[in-house]
CSV table of C-alpha atoms and ligand atoms in Angstrom, one decimal:
chain,number,residue,atom,x,y,z
G,157,MET,CA,-22.3,-13.6,-16.7
G,158,VAL,CA,-20.8,-10.7,-14.5
G,159,GLU,CA,-17.4,-10.3,-16.3
G,160,LYS,CA,-14.8,-10.5,-14.1
G,161,LYS,CA,-13.1,-7.2,-12.9
G,162,LYS,CA,-10.1,-6.0,-14.8
G,163,ILE,CA,-7.7,-5.8,-11.9
G,164,LEU,CA,-8.6,-9.3,-11.4
G,165,ARG,CA,-8.0,-10.6,-14.2
G,166,ALA,CA,-4.7,-9.2,-14.4
G,167,LEU,CA,-3.6,-10.5,-10.7
G,168,ALA,CA,-4.8,-13.8,-11.9
G,169,GLY,CA,-2.3,-13.5,-14.7
G,170,GLU,CA,-4.2,-12.6,-17.9
G,171,VAL,CA,-2.2,-10.4,-20.4
G,172,LEU,CA,-5.0,-7.4,-21.1
G,173,ASP,CA,-5.0,-5.4,-24.3
G,174,THR,CA,-4.6,-2.0,-22.1
G,175,PRO,CA,-3.6,-2.5,-18.2
G,176,PRO,CA,-6.3,-2.2,-15.3
G,177,ILE,CA,-5.2,1.5,-13.6
G,178,TRP,CA,-5.1,2.7,-10.1
G,179,MET,CA,-3.0,5.1,-8.1
G,180,MET,CA,-1.3,5.0,-4.7
G,181,ARG,CA,-2.6,8.0,-2.5
G,182,GLN,CA,-5.5,8.6,-5.5
G,183,ALA,CA,-7.5,10.2,-2.7
G,184,GLY,CA,-5.2,12.8,-1.6
G,185,ARG,CA,-4.3,16.5,-0.8
G,186,TYR,CA,-4.3,17.2,-5.1
G,187,LEU,CA,-7.7,16.6,-5.2
G,188,PRO,CA,-9.6,19.9,-4.1
G,189,GLU,CA,-12.6,17.6,-3.4
G,190,TYR,CA,-10.2,15.4,-1.0
G,191,ARG,CA,-9.1,18.8,0.9
G,192,ALA,CA,-12.8,19.6,1.8
G,193,THR,CA,-14.1,16.5,3.1
G,194,ARG,CA,-10.5,15.9,5.2
G,195,ALA,CA,-11.8,20.3,6.4
G,196,GLN,CA,-14.8,18.8,7.6
G,197,ALA,CA,-13.7,15.8,9.3
G,198,GLY,CA,-11.3,17.8,11.2
G,199,ASP,CA,-8.2,15.9,10.5
G,200,PHE,CA,-6.6,13.2,8.8
G,201,LEU,CA,-7.1,10.7,11.8
G,202,SER,CA,-10.7,11.8,12.6
G,203,LEU,CA,-10.9,11.4,8.3
G,204,CYS,CA,-9.5,7.9,8.8
G,205,TYR,CA,-12.1,6.7,11.8
G,206,ASN,CA,-15.1,8.3,9.8
G,207,SER,CA,-16.6,5.7,8.5
G,208,GLU,CA,-18.7,7.8,6.0
G,209,LEU,CA,-16.1,10.6,4.9
G,210,ALA,CA,-13.5,7.8,4.6
G,211,ALA,CA,-15.6,5.7,2.1
G,212,GLU,CA,-16.5,9.4,0.5
G,213,VAL,CA,-12.7,10.1,0.2
G,214,THR,CA,-11.9,6.6,-1.4
G,215,LEU,CA,-15.2,7.2,-4.1
G,216,GLN,CA,-13.7,11.0,-5.0
G,217,PRO,CA,-11.4,9.4,-7.7
G,218,ILE,CA,-13.4,6.9,-8.9
G,219,ARG,CA,-15.8,9.6,-9.8
G,220,ARG,CA,-13.5,11.9,-11.4
G,221,TYR,CA,-11.5,9.4,-13.2
G,222,GLY,CA,-13.1,5.9,-13.2
G,223,PHE,CA,-9.8,4.3,-11.8
G,224,ASP,CA,-9.9,0.2,-12.0
G,225,ALA,CA,-9.3,-0.2,-8.1
G,226,ALA,CA,-10.6,2.2,-5.1
G,227,ILE,CA,-8.2,1.8,-2.2
G,228,LEU,CA,-9.4,1.8,1.4
G,229,PHE,CA,-9.0,5.3,2.7
G,230,ALA,CA,-6.8,4.5,6.2
G,231,ASP,CA,-3.6,4.4,7.3
G,232,ILE,CA,-0.4,1.8,8.0
G,233,LEU,CA,-0.2,3.3,11.2
G,234,LEU,CA,-3.7,2.6,12.6
G,235,LEU,CA,-2.6,-1.1,13.4
G,236,PRO,CA,0.0,0.3,15.7
G,237,GLN,CA,-2.6,2.7,17.3
G,238,ALA,CA,-4.8,-0.1,17.9
G,239,LEU,CA,-2.3,-2.3,19.6
G,240,GLY,CA,-2.1,0.7,21.9
G,241,ALA,CA,0.8,3.3,20.6
G,242,ASP,CA,-0.1,6.6,21.1
G,243,LEU,CA,-0.2,8.2,17.6
G,244,TRP,CA,-0.7,12.2,16.1
G,245,PHE,CA,0.2,13.5,12.9
G,246,VAL,CA,2.1,16.8,12.7
G,247,THR,CA,0.8,19.1,9.9
G,248,GLY,CA,3.7,19.5,7.2
G,249,GLU,CA,5.8,16.8,9.1
G,250,GLY,CA,3.9,13.6,9.4
G,251,PRO,CA,3.0,11.2,11.9
G,252,ARG,CA,4.4,11.1,15.9
G,253,LEU,CA,4.4,7.8,18.0
G,254,SER,CA,4.7,6.7,21.5
G,255,THR,CA,8.5,4.9,20.9
G,256,ILE,CA,9.3,1.1,21.6
G,257,THR,CA,13.1,0.8,22.8
G,258,LYS,CA,12.7,-1.8,25.4
G,259,TYR,CA,10.9,-4.3,27.1
G,260,THR,CA,8.7,-2.3,28.8
G,261,ASP,CA,7.4,-0.3,26.1
G,262,PHE,CA,6.5,-3.7,24.3
G,263,ALA,CA,4.4,-4.6,27.4
G,264,LYS,CA,2.5,-2.0,27.6
G,265,LEU,CA,1.3,-3.1,24.3
G,266,GLY,CA,-2.2,-4.8,23.7
G,267,CYS,CA,-2.5,-8.5,22.1
G,268,THR,CA,-4.3,-9.1,18.5
G,269,GLU,CA,-7.9,-9.6,19.6
G,270,ASP,CA,-8.0,-6.0,21.2
G,271,ILE,CA,-7.0,-4.4,17.9
G,272,HIS,CA,-10.7,-5.0,16.5
G,273,LYS,CA,-12.2,-3.0,18.9
G,274,THR,CA,-10.2,0.8,17.6
G,275,LEU,CA,-10.2,-0.9,14.0
G,276,SER,CA,-13.9,-1.6,13.5
G,277,PRO,CA,-14.6,2.1,11.9
G,278,VAL,CA,-12.3,0.9,9.3
G,279,TYR,CA,-14.1,-2.2,8.7
G,280,GLU,CA,-17.4,-0.4,8.3
G,281,THR,CA,-15.5,2.1,5.1
G,282,VAL,CA,-15.0,-1.1,3.8
G,283,ARG,CA,-18.5,-2.3,4.4
G,284,ILE,CA,-20.1,1.2,3.0
G,285,LEU,CA,-17.8,0.7,-0.5
G,286,SER,CA,-18.3,-3.0,-0.9
G,287,LYS,CA,-22.0,-1.1,-1.4
G,288,GLU,CA,-21.2,1.9,-3.1
G,289,LEU,CA,-18.6,1.3,-5.5
G,290,PRO,CA,-19.3,0.5,-9.2
G,291,LYS,CA,-19.5,-3.0,-10.2
G,292,GLU,CA,-16.5,-3.0,-12.7
G,293,THR,CA,-13.9,-1.4,-9.7
G,294,THR,CA,-12.3,-3.6,-7.5
G,295,LEU,CA,-11.8,-2.6,-4.1
G,296,ILE,CA,-8.4,-3.0,-2.2
G,297,GLY,CA,-7.7,-3.2,1.4
G,298,PHE,CA,-4.3,-2.9,2.9
G,299,ALA,CA,-1.8,-2.9,5.8
G,300,GLY,CA,2.2,-2.4,6.3
G,301,GLY,CA,5.2,-4.2,5.7
G,302,PRO,CA,5.8,-5.4,9.5
G,303,TRP,CA,9.4,-3.9,9.5
G,304,THR,CA,7.7,-0.6,7.7
G,305,VAL,CA,5.7,-0.5,10.7
G,306,ALA,CA,8.5,-1.3,13.4
G,307,THR,CA,10.9,1.7,12.1
G,308,TYR,CA,7.9,4.3,13.1
G,309,MET,CA,7.2,2.5,16.2
G,310,ILE,CA,10.6,2.0,17.3
G,311,ALA,CA,11.5,5.7,16.1
G,312,GLY,CA,8.5,7.3,17.1
G,313,GLN,CA,8.7,8.8,13.0
G,314,GLY,CA,9.7,8.7,10.2
G,315,THR,CA,13.7,8.6,9.8
G,316,PRO,CA,15.3,9.1,6.6
G,317,ASP,CA,17.5,5.8,7.0
G,318,GLN,CA,15.4,3.8,9.9
G,319,GLY,CA,18.7,4.1,11.9
G,320,PRO,CA,16.4,3.4,15.1
G,321,ALA,CA,15.1,0.3,13.7
G,322,HIS,CA,18.4,-0.5,12.5
G,323,LYS,CA,20.1,-0.1,15.8
G,324,LEU,CA,16.9,-2.0,17.8
G,325,LYS,CA,17.3,-5.0,15.2
G,326,ASP,CA,21.3,-5.4,15.8
G,327,GLU,CA,21.3,-4.8,19.8
G,328,ASN,CA,18.9,-6.5,20.6
G,329,ARG,CA,17.4,-8.9,18.5
G,330,THR,CA,14.6,-10.7,20.5
G,331,LEU,CA,12.9,-7.8,21.1
G,332,PHE,CA,13.1,-6.9,17.6
G,333,ARG,CA,11.6,-10.4,16.6
G,334,LYS,CA,8.8,-9.9,19.2
G,335,LEU,CA,7.9,-6.9,17.6
G,336,ILE,CA,8.4,-8.1,13.7
G,337,ASN,CA,6.1,-11.5,15.0
G,338,THR,CA,3.5,-9.2,16.8
G,339,LEU,CA,2.9,-7.1,14.0
G,340,THR,CA,3.1,-10.0,11.4
G,341,LEU,CA,-0.3,-11.7,13.2
G,342,SER,CA,-1.9,-8.9,13.9
G,343,THR,CA,-1.9,-7.9,10.6
G,344,ILE,CA,-3.4,-10.9,9.5
G,345,GLU,CA,-6.0,-10.6,12.0
G,346,TYR,CA,-6.6,-6.7,10.6
G,347,LEU,CA,-6.6,-8.0,6.9
G,348,SER,CA,-8.8,-10.9,7.6
G,349,HIS,CA,-11.3,-8.1,9.2
G,350,GLN,CA,-11.0,-6.1,5.8
G,351,VAL,CA,-11.9,-9.2,3.8
G,352,GLU,CA,-14.8,-10.4,5.7
G,353,ALA,CA,-16.1,-7.0,5.4
G,354,GLY,CA,-15.5,-7.0,1.6
G,355,ALA,CA,-12.0,-6.2,0.6
G,356,GLU,CA,-11.2,-7.8,-2.7
G,357,VAL,CA,-7.5,-7.6,-2.9
G,358,ILE,CA,-4.9,-6.9,-0.3
G,359,LYS,CA,-1.8,-5.0,-0.8
G,360,ILE,CA,1.4,-5.2,1.5
G,361,PHE,CA,2.9,-1.8,1.8
G,362,ASP,CA,6.6,-2.5,2.9
G,363,SER,CA,7.7,1.0,1.7
G,364,TRP,CA,11.2,0.5,3.9
G,365,ALA,CA,12.0,-2.9,2.1
G,366,GLY,CA,15.2,-1.2,0.5
G,367,SER,CA,16.9,-0.5,3.3
G,368,LEU,CA,17.2,-4.1,4.7
G,369,LYS,CA,20.0,-5.9,3.2
G,370,GLY,CA,21.1,-9.5,2.8
G,371,GLN,CA,19.7,-11.9,5.2
G,372,ASP,CA,17.8,-8.7,6.9
G,373,PHE,CA,15.8,-8.8,4.0
G,374,ILE,CA,15.0,-12.0,4.2
G,375,ASP,CA,14.1,-12.2,7.8
G,376,PHE,CA,12.0,-9.0,8.0
G,377,ALA,CA,10.6,-7.8,4.5
G,378,LEU,CA,10.3,-11.4,2.7
G,379,GLU,CA,9.7,-13.8,5.3
G,380,PRO,CA,6.5,-11.9,7.0
G,381,ALA,CA,5.4,-11.2,3.7
G,382,LYS,CA,5.3,-15.0,2.9
G,383,CYS,CA,3.8,-15.6,6.8
G,384,ILE,CA,1.2,-13.2,5.8
G,385,THR,CA,0.6,-14.1,2.3
G,386,GLN,CA,0.2,-17.9,3.4
G,387,GLU,CA,-2.3,-17.4,6.3
G,388,MET,CA,-4.4,-15.2,4.0
G,389,LYS,CA,-4.3,-18.1,1.2
G,390,ALA,CA,-4.8,-20.7,3.7
G,391,ARG,CA,-8.3,-18.6,5.0
G,392,TYR,CA,-9.4,-17.0,1.6
G,393,PRO,CA,-7.9,-19.2,-1.1
G,394,HIS,CA,-9.2,-17.1,-3.8
G,395,LEU,CA,-7.6,-13.7,-2.3
G,396,PRO,CA,-5.4,-12.3,-4.4
G,397,VAL,CA,-2.5,-10.3,-2.7
G,398,ILE,CA,0.4,-7.3,-3.8
G,399,ALA,CA,3.5,-6.6,-2.2
G,400,PHE,CA,5.3,-3.7,-2.5
G,401,PRO,CA,9.0,-3.9,-1.3
G,402,ARG,CA,9.9,-1.1,-2.0
G,403,GLU,CA,13.6,-0.5,-3.5
G,404,ALA,CA,14.3,-4.2,-3.2
G,405,GLY,CA,16.1,-3.8,-6.0
G,406,ASP,CA,17.6,-7.0,-7.2
G,407,LYS,CA,15.8,-8.4,-4.3
G,408,TYR,CA,12.4,-7.6,-6.5
G,409,ILE,CA,13.8,-11.0,-8.4
G,410,GLY,CA,12.1,-13.7,-7.3
G,411,PHE,CA,9.9,-12.2,-4.5
G,412,GLY,CA,6.2,-13.1,-6.1
G,413,LYS,CA,7.9,-16.6,-6.0
G,414,ALA,CA,9.4,-16.9,-2.8
G,415,THR,CA,6.6,-15.1,-0.6
G,416,GLY,CA,3.9,-16.4,-3.0
G,417,VAL,CA,1.8,-13.3,-3.7
G,418,ASP,CA,-0.1,-13.0,-7.2
G,419,CYS,CA,1.8,-9.4,-8.1
G,420,VAL,CA,4.7,-7.1,-7.0
G,421,ALA,CA,4.8,-3.8,-7.0
G,422,VAL,CA,7.6,-1.8,-8.4
G,423,ASP,CA,9.0,1.7,-7.5
G,424,ASN,CA,11.2,3.7,-9.8
G,425,SER,CA,14.8,2.7,-8.7
G,426,VAL,CA,14.2,-0.1,-11.4
G,427,SER,CA,13.3,0.5,-15.2
G,428,PRO,CA,10.1,-1.1,-16.6
G,429,GLU,CA,12.7,-2.8,-19.0
G,430,TRP,CA,14.3,-4.4,-16.3
G,431,VAL,CA,11.0,-5.5,-14.8
G,432,ALA,CA,9.9,-6.9,-17.6
G,433,GLU,CA,12.8,-8.8,-18.2
G,434,HIS,CA,13.5,-10.0,-14.6
G,435,VAL,CA,9.9,-9.6,-12.6
G,436,GLN,CA,7.0,-9.9,-14.7
G,437,PRO,CA,8.0,-13.6,-16.1
G,438,TYR,CA,7.6,-14.9,-13.0
G,439,GLY,CA,3.8,-13.4,-12.2
G,440,CYS,CA,2.0,-9.8,-12.8
G,441,VAL,CA,3.7,-6.7,-12.1
G,442,GLN,CA,2.3,-3.0,-10.7
G,443,GLY,CA,3.8,0.3,-11.5
G,444,ASN,CA,5.5,2.0,-12.3
G,445,LEU,CA,5.6,6.0,-13.7
G,446,LYS,CA,7.5,8.0,-11.8
G,447,SER,CA,4.8,10.1,-9.5
G,448,SER,CA,6.9,13.8,-10.8
G,449,HIS,CA,5.3,13.1,-13.7
G,450,MET,CA,1.5,14.1,-12.2
G,451,VAL,CA,3.3,17.4,-11.2
G,452,THR,CA,5.2,18.2,-14.6
G,453,GLY,CA,2.7,16.8,-17.0
G,454,GLY,CA,3.2,17.6,-20.7
G,455,GLN,CA,5.0,15.8,-23.3
G,456,ASP,CA,7.1,14.1,-20.8
G,457,LEU,CA,4.0,12.6,-19.4
G,458,ILE,CA,2.7,11.3,-22.2
G,459,ASP,CA,6.0,9.8,-23.6
G,460,GLU,CA,6.8,7.7,-19.8
G,461,THR,CA,3.3,6.8,-20.0
G,462,LYS,CA,3.5,5.1,-23.4
G,463,ARG,CA,7.0,4.0,-22.5
G,464,VAL,CA,5.4,1.8,-19.2
G,465,VAL,CA,2.7,0.9,-21.0
G,466,GLN,CA,5.0,-1.0,-24.1
G,467,VAL,CA,7.3,-2.4,-22.3
G,468,LEU,CA,5.1,-4.1,-20.1
G,469,ARG,CA,2.4,-5.3,-22.6
G,470,LYS,CA,3.9,-8.7,-23.0
G,471,GLY,CA,2.8,-10.0,-19.4
G,472,PRO,CA,0.3,-9.1,-16.9
G,473,HIS,CA,0.1,-5.3,-15.8
G,474,ILE,CA,-1.3,-3.4,-13.4
G,475,PHE,CA,-0.6,0.6,-14.4
G,476,ASN,CA,0.5,2.5,-11.2
G,477,LEU,CA,2.8,5.0,-10.3
G,478,GLY,CA,6.2,4.2,-8.5
G,479,HIS,CA,5.0,5.6,-5.3
G,480,GLY,CA,2.0,7.5,-4.2
G,481,ILE,CA,0.9,10.5,-5.7
G,482,THR,CA,2.0,13.9,-4.3
G,483,PRO,CA,0.0,17.0,-2.9
G,484,ASP,CA,1.5,19.4,-5.4
G,485,ALA,CA,0.3,17.2,-8.0
G,486,ASN,CA,-2.1,19.1,-10.9
G,487,PRO,CA,-5.7,16.5,-11.4
G,488,ASP,CA,-5.4,17.1,-15.3
G,489,ASN,CA,-2.3,15.5,-15.7
G,490,VAL,CA,-3.6,12.3,-13.9
G,491,GLN,CA,-6.6,12.8,-16.6
G,492,LEU,CA,-3.8,13.2,-18.9
G,493,MET,CA,-1.8,9.5,-18.0
G,494,ILE,CA,-5.1,7.5,-18.0
G,495,ASP,CA,-6.1,8.9,-21.0
G,496,THR,CA,-2.4,7.9,-22.2
G,497,VAL,CA,-2.9,4.3,-21.3
G,498,ARG,CA,-6.3,3.6,-22.3
G,499,ASN,CA,-5.1,4.6,-25.6
G,500,SER,CA,-1.9,3.1,-26.2
T,161,CP3,O1,-3.1,4.8,-1.6
T,161,CP3,C1,-4.3,5.1,-0.6
T,161,CP3,O2,-4.6,6.3,-1.1
T,161,CP3,C2,-4.7,4.9,0.8
T,161,CP3,C3,-4.5,5.3,1.8
T,161,CP3,C4,-3.2,5.4,2.0
T,161,CP3,C5,-3.0,6.6,3.2
T,161,CP3,N1,-1.3,6.0,3.7
T,161,CP3,C6,-3.4,7.6,3.1
T,161,CP3,C7,-2.9,8.6,3.9
T,161,CP3,C8,-2.3,4.2,2.5
T,161,CP3,C9,-2.4,2.7,1.1
T,161,CP3,C10,-1.1,4.6,3.2
T,161,CP3,C11,0.1,3.9,3.3
T,161,CP3,C12,1.1,4.8,4.2
T,161,CP3,N2,0.9,5.4,5.3
T,161,CP3,C13,2.7,4.2,4.2
T,161,CP3,C14,3.1,3.3,3.3
T,161,CP3,C15,2.9,3.8,1.6
T,161,CP3,C16,4.1,5.0,1.4
T,161,CP3,O3,3.4,6.1,1.0
T,161,CP3,O4,5.6,4.7,1.8
T,161,CP3,C17,3.4,5.1,5.0
T,161,CP3,C18,4.8,5.2,4.9
T,161,CP3,C19,2.4,5.6,5.6
T,161,CP3,C20,2.5,6.3,7.0
T,161,CP3,C21,2.2,8.0,6.9
T,161,CP3,N3,0.5,8.3,6.5
T,161,CP3,C22,3.1,8.9,6.5
T,161,CP3,C23,4.6,9.0,6.8
T,161,CP3,C24,2.1,10.3,6.2
T,161,CP3,C25,2.9,11.5,6.0
T,161,CP3,C26,3.5,11.8,5.1
T,161,CP3,C27,2.5,12.5,3.9
T,161,CP3,O5,1.9,12.0,3.0
T,161,CP3,O6,1.8,13.5,4.2
T,161,CP3,C28,0.8,9.5,6.4
T,161,CP3,C29,0.0,10.5,6.1
T,161,CP3,C30,-1.0,10.1,4.7
T,161,CP3,N4,-1.5,9.0,5.1
T,161,CP3,C31,-1.6,10.9,4.1
T,161,CP3,C32,-2.7,10.3,3.2
T,161,CP3,C33,-3.7,10.2,2.3
T,161,CP3,C34,-1.8,12.6,4.0
T,161,CP3,C35,-2.7,13.0,5.1
T,161,CP3,C36,-3.3,14.4,4.9
T,161,CP3,O7,-4.6,14.4,4.5
T,161,CP3,O8,-2.5,15.2,5.7
């Protein structure tokens, strides 16, 4: 009998001797082999849409470190592009999109059924990966949370406080809701195609969830995550779902139960002790070593890695960083973290 993969066991609620490990942005600029393949592709978006090369960069950190999971190489902003928004990346600055602030902008977007033409290379990347990954490695597919994706679509770029999205939400609720609904429905179709192509787990990245307060958090972070999760599980009953409502703070409590996700990923605004007490009793948690340790390394990295492992050892846990690894990280520190987790 084939042994069940470690990540799937943790997601099913099993408490393992050592937690499985992967890292957000594990295929990224801190790796020389990533930079070489990205140069070969030309630019970031060309890399995302080149199935062979996107599969290659997904596999690089698996070959180098033997992580327990591979995450599909793509971006949360490919979905708005597939819906008809213009998208480009400015080197050193980040994404730029055509903006949505009025009905006529919204009307220019296509329908959910139209997204697959643009996104088919992403599904092909998943198909290649499901053939090429080692048998013990889990393949994670993903999409952005509708609110986070909407913040980029409304502002046309990243913003420190998501101001333009809050403004549209408060001033033109009907249009804002239409956008969130369109994103929710198209995310379900996008993720379903990833699963059909071979993704074994899906993750919803809602990086700006923490800027939603009170009822807005429920309406625009929790409800869309619940809707996506319920529909995905109706279509694929055994599919595990991870949600990352980043910087949710107190609102991490009960998020798993309210949405039906199998695992709540936590960032560094909460301590592992707090997570063990308030979130882990209700299901698997993922996180939450500070990404900066991958830059600074040394004894602090060892001590903090051990702390995360020890504190979250009594319940189901997937070891990860609190946010993505940064381009200035030292690849040797990643190995030191992995060795520390596996020997803790
Ligand atoms: O985790 C992974 O490695 C999987 C692939 C992945 C990427 N982006 C690749 C990427 C995933 C899951 C994402 C998610 C994503 N993209 C989020 C949510 C998670 C988070 O980090 O908060 C957001 C907000 C985006 C949008 C985005 N993409 C921004 C703001 C940027 C620019 C900032 C940056 O780091 O350069 C990107 C670019 C991007 N997405 C890179 C990678 C590897 C860097 C591109 C490069 O090679 O220059």
